[in-house]
């Protein structure tokens, strides 16, 4: 038996344990809801965790197109990047897969002497972890960009008008009360 | 963050452990992105509010006035006597949990204290301790908590993480309105000088010049004139937009962002086109130059003060009745509180559409008609010439803004209007629209920069439903009828669902409206050119 076969056979168990680990990064009284409410619109976090962990696991086992891995990671991390997590806490759920696989499948790995393959899979998990870090950084960069755009939009027409009046050569004094930096 | 530096091996330890603390433990951390800055001293002074001072939530010492506990205790007592609803809300919750998972802040954060029942419990635990016999005797064992600085900080944190959207109350079998509990908690905090900047400043500005940016009358006129000029370029039609015209039949009040922010502005153009086309005898007011009632987020007193300027202006200008624009909380105040606060508006007439003869009986008390009711009625009576294909470049969905839908039941009118002016309208899933609509996550004063991460969490359920129709139907614009939505949904969607714009219902009306004497109108109201065959290129999406 190869490790790929072993992982495929145990997909449900491993992924379920992984999901649980991710849900357990949230405060205890909210976990039941995140785990159990299966309406995707009533519980978007739970839905994304459910769907994307399975997809990511599939990517890992079947060595699929990295774009698929990136897209699943992005969905998970986009959420975690705006929640109360330190950067390390936001992305480290990927590494959680390693002890889960080792614990759950210890016996079979031993029996079938799959240590080398396990090493390769763990390297792939490390790669995924790095990709997660990229996703996180991109999300945070995006937030900075959005904040800049947002400030612009909030007084867009005032500024446009002011500029138009300036161009006409009349400075106009109508907007002098509306240019404080906290205006939105 | 810096004080929590962990060892590398600790970083990869993910915590499976039981809760570190009970919900009764009030410690909160003011993390970046999840709270609002304190109200500015000058504005507090301007509004004659108690204990104005410089402070910030993240500071240890909030410089609370001496005897602050007593002030809150008295204020609480006074309100329990004054508002029967508050006493009932404090007493009757059976903790059935029906509301628990209905708040967008809980759904988007997983933080249990954002469950409406626990949010209310923050106030209720103090109530139990101080105002019930069991609580006085048994304290903590009866679920009572003493008001401490820690509890106060927790109030501040979580009552400014409630957008007063009232989604939870739709699900409560007893009709407990957590939004009103939040309003009371904020009132109590005001008594000791605790409020936030993005409420204090807009309220002060509205009070001084009539609108939340503090734009003065000549600036207001300039803004409207500018829109008239721009509309002429876009349509070839020069409209009239009277300001402070005494004796006009109708006063029109819109949120101020409609004339200075984007994408609100396109909705303003839509109103101007519509009123011109039907020949409405109306006026703007340079003092009632803001529909949005930021007072609602502050206290009953502020809400009353700001609402009264609309009616004072109606009286001064001698109009017969009022039309209100695409605003959110203005309508909550008008529909639910105005009559008690400033009513009766008996100097006005019961609104009757001059074009269709329709009597807006639902507005008998307030004399104020929502623009979507007014427009739907015009369309229903075939009073407008519309070409919905001029919106064919938009694949539309509609966000029910919390206040019009839950505070005044405005469900069908906007849909009727949208269906009449757009050919491609796709609803979001049922449990995310109409009465169950998900909040934008930024209402009730929370739409600030410093609170950005919290807004993204709170807006996740809304964005998630938009994502669904974006994927399924290639929806490229989210329409809404609230100025806060128009300000806060664009960044929300930029983060969660890039590629979906935000617009107003009357922007779509404006695009579709055929005006007498118009030129070919080669662009839509955003200035984006239509393609030769009448459709438009994808460059604005
Ligand atoms: S934000 Fe809305 S759903 Fe949440 S507690 Fe406040 S009123 Fe209820
Ligand atoms: S639904 Fe009503 S009664 Fe039930 S827990 Fe919530 S507030 Fe209490």
XYZ file of C-alpha atoms and ligand atoms in Angstrom:
741
model
C 0.000 0.000 0.000
C 1.265 3.463 -0.825
C 0.772 6.463 1.410
C -1.458 7.980 -1.232
C -3.751 4.965 -1.022
C -3.692 5.057 2.741
C -4.567 8.759 2.822
C -7.309 8.302 0.260
C -8.811 5.480 2.275
C -8.754 7.567 5.446
C -9.703 10.872 3.856
C -12.898 11.367 5.882
C -11.242 10.676 9.244
C -8.210 12.829 8.631
C -10.124 15.736 7.196
C -12.685 15.599 9.979
C -9.978 15.785 12.617
C -8.330 18.634 10.751
C -11.595 20.550 10.584
C -12.078 20.060 14.252
C -8.623 21.469 14.876
C -9.459 24.545 12.839
C -12.825 25.072 14.521
C -11.072 24.716 17.874
C -9.093 27.862 17.163
C -12.376 29.746 17.799
C -13.745 30.475 21.294
C -15.360 27.433 22.832
C -18.967 28.640 23.005
C -19.073 29.358 19.305
C -17.653 26.036 18.135
C -20.842 23.979 18.245
C -22.490 26.377 15.848
C -19.516 26.554 13.500
C -19.391 22.768 13.370
C -23.066 21.903 13.211
C -24.977 24.550 11.299
C -24.693 23.255 7.772
C -26.602 25.953 5.885
C -23.860 27.671 3.932
C -25.536 31.087 4.165
C -26.258 30.864 7.872
C -22.728 29.706 8.654
C -20.207 30.822 6.052
C -17.146 30.124 8.219
C -18.251 26.549 8.919
C -19.082 26.054 5.262
C -15.741 27.283 4.010
C -13.883 25.175 6.578
C -15.909 22.099 5.601
C -15.520 22.520 1.860
C -12.015 23.824 1.581
C -10.312 21.430 3.994
C -11.601 18.555 1.913
C -10.468 20.206 -1.280
C -7.037 20.995 0.119
C -6.620 17.450 1.278
C -7.507 16.280 -2.217
C -4.873 18.639 -3.627
C -2.293 17.286 -1.238
C -2.971 13.647 -1.956
C -3.432 13.945 -5.678
C -0.768 16.553 -6.243
C -3.139 18.717 -8.249
C -2.660 22.051 -9.911
C -1.180 24.499 -7.377
C -3.790 27.058 -8.435
C -6.487 24.868 -6.854
C -4.484 24.711 -3.635
C -3.968 28.444 -3.636
C -7.628 29.153 -4.234
C -8.755 26.945 -1.333
C -6.157 28.388 1.004
C -7.210 31.870 -0.007
C -10.816 31.211 0.967
C -9.819 30.010 4.415
C -7.228 32.672 5.021
C -9.275 35.567 3.714
C -11.575 34.889 6.657
C -8.844 34.388 9.226
C -6.919 37.466 8.091
C -9.662 39.747 9.454
C -10.395 37.810 12.618
C -8.765 38.055 16.029
C -5.707 35.989 15.136
C -2.035 36.767 15.106
C -0.554 36.147 11.658
C 0.942 32.871 12.871
C -2.396 31.773 14.315
C -4.171 32.681 11.109
C -2.039 30.388 8.946
C -0.710 27.636 11.207
C -3.758 25.395 10.786
C -2.014 23.981 7.720
C 0.743 22.462 9.863
C -1.862 20.800 12.012
C -2.235 18.178 9.318
C 1.157 16.692 10.119
C 0.478 15.444 13.670
C -3.026 14.382 12.641
C -1.721 12.136 9.899
C 1.033 10.785 12.124
C -1.338 10.063 14.989
C -4.236 8.588 13.101
C -2.227 6.494 10.701
C 0.770 5.615 12.858
C 0.243 1.879 12.757
C -0.283 1.551 9.028
C 2.662 3.828 8.295
C 4.792 1.550 10.432
C 3.398 -1.663 8.966
C 3.819 -0.583 5.371
C 7.087 1.249 6.020
C 5.836 4.485 4.503
C 8.263 6.820 6.262
C 9.891 8.098 3.110
C 6.598 8.853 1.476
C 5.455 10.498 4.673
C 8.481 12.758 4.534
C 7.521 13.803 1.004
C 3.944 14.510 2.045
C 5.149 16.524 5.020
C 7.364 18.542 2.736
C 4.294 19.234 0.616
C 2.458 20.386 3.738
C 5.342 22.757 4.457
C 4.990 24.063 0.930
C 1.302 24.606 1.540
C 2.149 26.454 4.712
C 4.357 28.855 2.783
C 1.624 29.369 0.258
C -0.723 30.164 3.150
C 1.679 32.842 4.276
C 1.573 34.407 0.807
C -2.219 34.376 0.891
C -2.214 36.052 4.273
C 0.153 38.773 3.152
C -1.847 39.419 0.007
C -5.033 39.733 2.064
C -3.409 42.257 4.367
C -2.019 44.228 1.417
C -5.465 44.237 -0.083
C -6.897 45.685 3.101
C -4.469 48.593 2.967
C -5.395 49.279 -0.647
C -9.099 49.114 0.115
C -8.726 51.600 2.945
C -7.109 54.078 0.579
C -9.817 53.633 -2.063
C -12.454 53.951 0.604
C -11.192 57.273 1.870
C -11.218 58.542 -1.694
C -14.759 57.399 -2.429
C -16.217 58.938 0.693
C -15.683 62.477 -0.511
C -15.207 61.736 -4.199
C -17.645 64.306 -5.508
C -16.522 67.050 -3.170
C -12.959 66.697 -4.354
C -13.976 66.511 -7.997
C -16.048 69.626 -7.610
C -13.328 71.477 -5.784
C -10.874 70.604 -8.525
C -13.322 71.706 -11.199
C -13.809 75.042 -9.466
C -10.065 75.488 -9.058
C -9.597 74.783 -12.727
C -12.164 77.449 -13.504
C -9.945 79.835 -11.572
C -12.385 80.371 -8.762
C -11.204 78.701 -5.590
C -14.723 78.490 -4.161
C -15.000 78.330 -0.413
C -17.768 75.843 -0.190
C -15.881 72.791 0.839
C -13.532 74.112 3.442
C -15.414 72.380 6.177
C -15.341 69.027 4.578
C -11.769 68.109 4.211
C -10.930 66.711 7.578
C -9.131 63.436 7.402
C -11.732 61.629 9.425
C -14.515 62.446 6.995
C -16.072 59.426 5.449
C 0.740 42.015 20.237
C 4.416 42.497 20.994
C 4.127 41.368 24.604
C 2.862 37.941 23.498
C 5.977 36.850 21.615
C 5.986 33.070 21.568
C 8.743 30.553 21.111
C 8.831 28.938 17.681
C 7.695 25.605 19.066
C 4.773 27.326 20.776
C 3.664 28.946 17.569
C 2.694 25.619 16.096
C 0.741 24.516 19.153
C -2.875 24.941 18.326
C -5.023 25.180 21.368
C -7.636 22.469 21.798
C -8.174 23.350 25.408
C -11.351 24.154 27.296
C -12.352 27.824 27.574
C -9.781 29.834 29.367
C -12.405 31.978 31.019
C -16.096 32.048 31.711
C -18.310 34.584 29.940
C -18.709 36.351 33.261
C -15.065 37.363 33.099
C -15.154 40.770 31.456
C -11.562 41.173 30.208
C -11.469 42.543 26.666
C -8.494 43.399 24.530
C -8.774 46.376 22.253
C -7.174 44.714 19.241
C -6.379 46.748 16.175
C -9.300 46.843 13.754
C -12.004 45.883 16.212
C -13.021 49.004 18.090
C -13.787 52.666 17.456
C -11.974 55.764 18.605
C -13.455 57.841 21.394
C -15.602 60.888 20.736
C -13.681 64.128 20.287
C -13.738 66.485 23.263
C -14.700 69.602 21.282
C -17.745 67.961 19.795
C -18.853 66.596 23.144
C -18.623 70.135 24.472
C -20.467 71.524 21.484
C -23.353 69.152 22.178
C -23.295 70.026 25.923
C -22.622 66.418 26.816
C -21.326 65.501 30.267
C -17.643 64.914 31.111
C -16.013 65.830 27.810
C -12.372 64.734 27.869
C -9.555 63.338 25.810
C -9.289 59.581 26.138
C -9.001 56.462 24.023
C -10.419 52.978 24.541
C -6.993 51.319 24.373
C -5.680 53.392 27.266
C -5.771 51.783 30.704
C -7.168 54.831 32.403
C -10.425 56.055 30.907
C -10.447 59.003 33.337
C -13.882 58.097 34.554
C -15.599 60.789 36.588
C -15.902 60.281 40.347
C -18.958 58.309 41.279
C -19.458 57.030 37.743
C -21.060 53.799 38.993
C -23.696 55.819 40.796
C -24.372 57.906 37.683
C -24.976 54.777 35.642
C -27.057 53.197 38.368
C -29.304 56.266 38.508
C -29.504 56.460 34.715
C -30.410 52.808 34.516
C -33.097 53.202 37.158
C -34.542 56.211 35.395
C -34.725 54.348 32.087
C -36.251 51.244 33.627
C -39.016 53.455 34.960
C -39.408 55.419 31.759
C -39.326 52.602 29.196
C -41.526 49.644 30.025
C -39.971 47.814 27.091
C -36.533 47.957 28.725
C -37.810 46.458 31.966
C -39.545 43.707 29.964
C -36.496 42.997 27.829
C -34.437 42.718 31.012
C -36.888 40.311 32.637
C -38.383 38.004 30.082
C -35.527 36.446 28.127
C -35.762 32.681 28.676
C -32.392 32.066 27.019
C -33.971 29.848 24.422
C -31.082 30.618 22.099
C -33.203 31.327 19.025
C -31.357 34.593 18.485
C -27.919 33.259 19.360
C -26.670 32.401 15.896
C -28.518 35.146 13.999
C -26.120 38.054 14.472
C -23.734 38.735 11.611
C -20.999 39.649 14.087
C -21.222 36.264 15.740
C -21.513 34.456 12.418
C -18.501 36.269 11.040
C -16.288 36.149 14.134
C -17.287 33.070 16.116
C -17.042 35.266 19.235
C -19.847 34.086 21.561
C -20.241 37.501 23.158
C -21.583 38.623 19.818
C -24.516 36.287 20.249
C -27.400 38.702 20.817
C -28.462 36.842 23.960
C -25.004 37.270 25.482
C -24.724 40.849 24.282
C -27.928 41.625 26.159
C -26.662 39.605 29.085
C -23.840 42.126 29.523
C -26.425 44.668 30.596
C -28.824 42.171 32.102
C -26.213 40.769 34.499
C -25.743 44.233 35.993
C -29.501 44.718 36.070
C -29.849 41.453 37.953
C -27.203 42.444 40.436
C -28.592 45.889 41.145
C -32.294 45.746 40.475
C -33.559 42.269 41.345
C -33.932 40.813 44.809
C -32.362 37.494 43.854
C -29.384 39.257 42.341
C -28.901 41.549 45.323
C -28.777 38.567 47.646
C -27.127 35.934 45.503
C -24.982 38.085 43.210
C -22.998 35.964 40.818
C -24.973 32.828 41.589
C -28.115 34.426 40.225
C -26.208 35.592 37.156
C -25.614 39.043 38.618
C -22.446 41.076 38.086
C -21.227 44.178 39.783
C -20.486 47.101 37.516
C -16.717 47.390 37.449
C -14.319 49.169 35.114
C -13.802 45.796 33.416
C -17.519 45.364 32.824
C -17.765 48.918 31.525
C -14.953 48.286 29.039
C -16.742 45.169 27.921
C -19.945 47.147 27.427
C -18.061 49.602 25.284
C -16.452 46.851 23.240
C -19.583 44.830 22.547
C -22.268 47.512 22.404
C -20.173 49.176 19.748
C -20.076 45.843 17.967
C -23.828 45.856 17.443
C -25.118 47.643 14.372
C -28.625 47.877 15.843
C -29.810 46.009 12.773
C -32.557 44.032 14.565
C -32.013 40.791 12.693
C -31.943 38.921 15.995
C -35.309 40.307 17.061
C -36.965 38.727 14.009
C -36.207 35.326 15.528
C -36.979 36.015 19.186
C -40.293 34.414 20.200
C -40.768 37.216 22.743
C -39.896 40.022 20.405
C -36.930 41.135 22.486
C -35.175 43.838 20.534
C -31.459 43.651 21.263
C -30.940 46.801 19.211
C -32.927 48.727 21.816
C -30.853 47.160 24.562
C -27.755 48.390 22.762
C -29.308 51.837 22.463
C -29.903 51.906 26.211
C -26.377 50.720 27.005
C -24.966 53.455 24.782
C -27.169 56.034 26.514
C -25.859 54.919 29.879
C -22.258 55.196 28.712
C -22.963 58.675 27.354
C -23.834 59.750 30.868
C -20.186 59.389 31.860
C -18.776 60.861 28.664
C -18.189 57.629 26.780
C -19.082 57.611 23.114
C -17.323 57.211 19.796
C -15.925 59.684 17.344
C -17.957 58.551 14.344
C -21.141 59.309 16.262
C -20.072 62.443 18.116
C -18.636 64.274 15.103
C -21.515 63.597 12.673
C -24.084 64.458 15.331
C -22.322 67.734 16.103
C -22.015 68.583 12.410
C -25.647 67.722 11.713
C -26.685 69.893 14.581
C -24.567 72.824 13.445
C -24.954 72.901 9.666
C -27.603 70.273 9.052
C -25.438 67.492 7.593
C -22.775 65.170 8.884
C -19.778 66.576 7.012
C -20.575 70.055 8.233
C -21.131 71.418 4.732
C -22.546 74.922 4.945
C -25.572 76.180 2.999
C -23.546 77.691 0.149
C -21.570 74.454 -0.109
C -24.778 72.486 -0.240
C -26.138 74.699 -3.008
C -22.885 74.406 -4.891
C -23.125 70.615 -4.684
C -26.627 70.463 -6.039
C -25.809 72.973 -8.800
C -22.838 70.877 -9.787
C -25.070 67.818 -10.126
C -27.500 69.795 -12.269
C -24.648 70.820 -14.587
C -23.335 67.305 -14.795
C -26.773 65.898 -15.491
C -27.152 68.328 -18.353
C -23.945 67.019 -19.869
C -25.112 63.440 -19.437
C -28.665 63.835 -20.732
C -28.908 67.136 -22.558
C -31.701 68.158 -20.205
C -31.350 71.025 -17.762
C -33.304 70.179 -14.635
C -34.372 72.495 -11.875
C -33.430 71.718 -8.307
C -35.018 74.326 -6.062
C -33.501 74.934 -2.644
C -35.388 76.526 0.269
C -38.317 77.378 -1.998
C -41.148 78.548 0.210
C -44.597 77.256 -0.632
C -43.405 74.236 -2.650
C -45.749 71.301 -2.327
C -43.145 68.816 -1.157
C -39.920 68.887 0.849
C -37.354 66.348 -0.297
C -34.797 65.054 2.196
C -31.924 62.746 1.263
C -28.820 61.511 3.041
C -26.007 64.022 2.527
C -23.647 61.424 1.081
C -25.903 61.458 -1.976
C -24.377 64.777 -2.963
C -20.729 64.254 -2.039
C -19.833 60.566 -2.091
C -19.587 57.876 -4.685
C -21.543 55.773 -5.657
C -24.349 57.637 -3.823
C -24.080 60.511 -6.255
C -25.559 58.549 -9.158
C -28.678 58.026 -7.079
C -28.894 61.788 -6.594
C -28.784 62.213 -10.369
C -31.627 59.688 -10.587
C -33.800 61.672 -8.148
C -33.159 64.908 -10.021
C -34.114 63.349 -13.350
C -37.252 61.799 -11.933
C -38.526 64.949 -10.218
C -37.867 67.017 -13.311
C -39.539 64.565 -15.642
C -42.790 64.377 -13.700
C -42.726 68.106 -12.936
C -42.784 67.735 -9.160
C -43.295 70.946 -7.226
C -40.668 70.357 -4.550
C -37.779 71.855 -2.704
C -34.550 70.825 -1.023
C -33.680 72.371 2.307
C -30.177 73.581 3.039
C -30.658 72.856 6.742
C -32.520 69.554 6.489
C -29.611 68.667 4.241
C -29.107 65.312 5.874
C -31.615 62.507 6.164
C -29.326 60.230 8.150
C -30.099 60.489 11.824
C -26.834 59.799 13.619
C -28.660 60.677 16.826
C -30.279 57.230 16.738
C -26.866 55.750 17.513
C -26.367 58.131 20.406
C -29.464 58.689 22.503
C -33.174 59.381 22.335
C -32.451 63.047 22.955
C -30.046 63.390 20.006
C -32.350 61.411 17.760
C -35.144 63.809 18.628
C -33.003 66.888 18.032
C -31.878 65.720 14.604
C -35.248 64.443 13.500
C -36.904 67.720 14.464
C -34.938 69.739 11.908
C -36.724 67.942 9.069
C -40.092 68.902 10.486
C -39.000 72.415 11.435
C -37.875 72.955 7.874
C -41.133 71.534 6.524
C -42.960 74.064 8.664
C -40.695 76.979 7.777
C -40.959 76.293 4.069
C -44.703 75.748 4.249
C -44.749 72.483 2.310
C -47.681 70.070 2.380
C -45.758 66.861 2.919
C -42.340 65.239 2.678
C -40.585 62.695 0.467
C -37.489 61.004 1.831
C -34.672 59.524 -0.237
C -32.612 56.350 -0.106
C -31.626 56.538 3.511
C -31.512 53.882 6.182
C -31.753 55.014 9.749
C -33.659 58.170 8.865
C -36.523 55.818 8.146
C -36.198 53.861 11.329
C -36.518 57.090 13.264
C -39.381 58.408 11.156
C -41.319 55.199 11.195
C -40.804 54.056 14.764
C -40.003 57.046 16.905
C -40.877 60.312 15.175
C -44.497 60.495 16.233
C -43.636 60.089 19.910
C -40.564 62.314 19.732
C -41.710 65.230 17.624
C -45.233 64.443 16.540
C -47.914 65.001 15.669
C -46.970 66.562 12.347
C -50.437 68.038 12.125
C -49.337 71.161 10.296
C -48.743 68.943 7.245
C -51.289 67.258 4.995
C -51.801 63.576 4.466
C -49.601 62.798 1.453
C -51.406 62.346 -1.859
C -49.458 61.852 -5.077
C -50.210 64.839 -7.318
C -49.810 62.601 -10.379
C -51.753 59.474 -9.523
C -54.049 60.590 -6.733
C -52.754 57.775 -4.546
C -53.224 58.499 -0.880
C -50.264 57.257 1.169
C -52.365 56.283 4.156
C -49.485 54.469 5.806
C -47.811 57.831 6.343
C -50.754 59.516 7.995
C -48.834 60.061 11.233
C -45.481 61.157 9.837
C -46.497 62.756 6.501
C -43.336 61.401 5.012
C -43.296 59.059 2.000
C -40.391 56.829 1.038
C -39.174 57.537 -2.462
C -39.481 53.896 -3.491
C -43.193 53.956 -2.564
C -43.600 57.152 -4.537
C -41.755 55.848 -7.599
C -43.412 52.417 -7.517
C -46.772 54.170 -7.551
C -45.752 56.304 -10.555
C -44.600 53.232 -12.455
C -47.722 51.314 -11.532
C -49.819 54.108 -13.029
C -47.682 54.279 -16.167
C -46.495 57.773 -15.466
C -42.893 57.136 -16.481
C -41.389 56.262 -19.826
C -38.792 53.620 -19.093
C -36.290 51.689 -21.138
C -34.939 48.930 -18.909
C -32.497 47.809 -21.599
C -30.410 50.838 -20.642
C -29.484 48.808 -17.577
C -28.671 45.656 -19.492
C -24.994 45.998 -18.705
C -25.913 45.479 -15.072
C -26.746 42.066 -13.684
C -28.407 43.143 -10.508
C -29.047 41.831 -7.037
C -30.694 43.705 -4.188
C -29.585 44.100 -0.590
C -32.490 44.891 1.717
C -31.037 47.610 3.895
C -31.850 46.750 7.530
C -33.846 49.812 8.449
C -36.209 50.169 5.483
C -36.938 46.460 5.542
C -37.100 45.615 9.228
C -38.163 48.952 10.644
C -40.778 49.833 8.027
C -41.510 46.662 6.095
C -40.453 48.021 2.720
C -40.129 44.737 0.863
C -42.017 44.894 -2.401
C -41.725 48.503 -3.539
C -38.004 48.490 -4.259
C -38.310 45.116 -5.993
C -41.163 46.401 -8.103
C -39.100 49.408 -9.118
C -35.995 47.332 -9.882
C -37.983 44.859 -11.955
C -39.445 47.746 -13.930
C -36.116 49.352 -14.746
C -33.736 46.381 -15.036
C -33.971 43.233 -17.138
C -31.518 41.116 -15.158
C -32.463 40.893 -11.517
C -31.385 37.926 -9.400
C -32.325 37.540 -5.755
C -29.859 36.312 -3.170
C -30.822 33.211 -1.133
C -33.994 33.444 0.875
C -32.457 33.391 4.345
C -30.291 36.406 3.498
C -32.907 38.840 2.158
C -36.165 40.547 3.097
C -36.806 40.433 6.888
C -33.832 38.112 7.271
C -31.460 40.401 5.434
C -27.869 40.459 6.657
C -26.526 43.802 7.760
C -23.661 45.507 5.899
C -21.788 45.186 9.197
C -21.005 48.896 9.483
C -24.197 50.635 10.612
C -24.960 52.461 13.861
C -21.710 54.425 13.831
C -19.346 51.520 13.244
C -18.335 52.322 9.665
C -14.870 53.590 10.542
C -11.385 52.899 9.318
C -10.116 51.902 12.714
C -12.885 49.292 12.964
C -12.150 47.827 9.550
C -11.488 44.187 10.467
C -14.605 44.028 12.590
C -16.621 45.393 9.671
C -15.232 42.740 7.359
C -16.255 40.058 9.862
C -19.714 41.497 10.361
C -20.227 41.872 6.624
C -19.121 38.341 5.796
C -22.608 36.775 5.768
C -23.868 39.501 3.419
C -20.852 39.244 1.132
C -21.085 35.469 1.129
C -24.609 35.638 -0.312
C -23.449 38.172 -2.906
C -20.642 35.800 -3.837
C -23.222 33.112 -4.484
C -25.209 35.157 -7.024
C -22.006 36.511 -8.490
C -20.805 32.952 -9.170
C -24.189 31.672 -10.263
C -25.592 34.542 -12.330
C -22.544 36.691 -12.909
C -24.157 39.474 -10.892
C -22.065 42.639 -11.176
C -23.947 45.181 -9.070
C -25.466 45.131 -5.625
C -28.279 47.661 -5.282
C -29.334 49.044 -1.925
C -31.315 51.908 -0.398
C -29.177 53.300 2.394
C -26.287 55.755 2.430
C -24.318 53.739 4.969
C -24.663 50.712 2.709
C -23.456 52.679 -0.259
C -20.443 53.808 1.744
C -19.561 50.515 3.373
C -20.563 47.796 0.928
C -17.958 48.834 -1.683
C -14.969 48.099 0.592
C -16.728 44.998 1.867
C -17.153 43.646 -1.639
C -13.683 44.747 -2.677
C -12.423 42.434 0.023
C -14.809 39.488 -0.270
C -16.244 39.616 -3.789
C -14.113 41.743 -6.110
C -15.883 42.555 -9.349
C -19.243 43.517 -7.871
C -20.118 47.219 -7.759
C -22.604 48.956 -5.483
C -25.413 51.231 -6.631
C -28.763 52.739 -5.712
C -32.240 51.876 -6.894
C -32.802 55.377 -8.250
C -29.561 55.243 -10.157
C -31.167 52.436 -12.148
C -34.353 54.491 -12.459
C -32.278 57.371 -13.806
C -30.548 55.196 -16.380
C -33.830 53.774 -17.627
C -35.871 56.986 -17.553
C -36.539 58.472 -20.994
C -36.626 62.243 -20.628
C -38.367 64.729 -22.872
C -35.810 66.630 -24.919
C -32.877 64.376 -24.080
C -29.968 63.865 -26.478
C -28.838 60.286 -27.322
C -27.307 59.825 -23.893
C -24.351 57.750 -25.063
C -23.360 56.853 -21.495
C -25.024 55.699 -18.311
C -25.057 57.944 -15.231
C -21.560 56.787 -14.319
C -20.342 58.128 -17.645
C -19.643 54.650 -19.001
C -20.339 54.522 -22.741
C -22.968 52.158 -24.117
C -21.872 49.932 -26.948
C -23.162 50.728 -30.423
C -25.965 48.170 -30.252
C -27.317 49.857 -27.157
C -25.469 47.582 -24.765
C -22.450 48.641 -22.880
C -18.900 47.495 -22.674
C -17.550 45.650 -19.694
C -15.062 48.286 -18.777
C -16.871 49.495 -15.688
C -17.134 46.089 -14.119
S -25.963 43.619 15.406
Fe -28.080 43.158 14.816
S -28.290 40.947 15.055
Fe -26.440 41.576 16.180
S -27.156 41.908 18.281
Fe -27.201 43.886 17.252
S -29.293 44.060 16.481
Fe -28.983 41.889 16.972
S -34.545 34.597 21.256
Fe -35.365 36.047 22.759
S -35.894 34.791 24.553
Fe -34.571 33.529 23.241
S -32.485 33.896 24.027
Fe -32.796 35.391 22.391
S -33.577 37.238 23.422
Fe -33.794 35.516 24.880
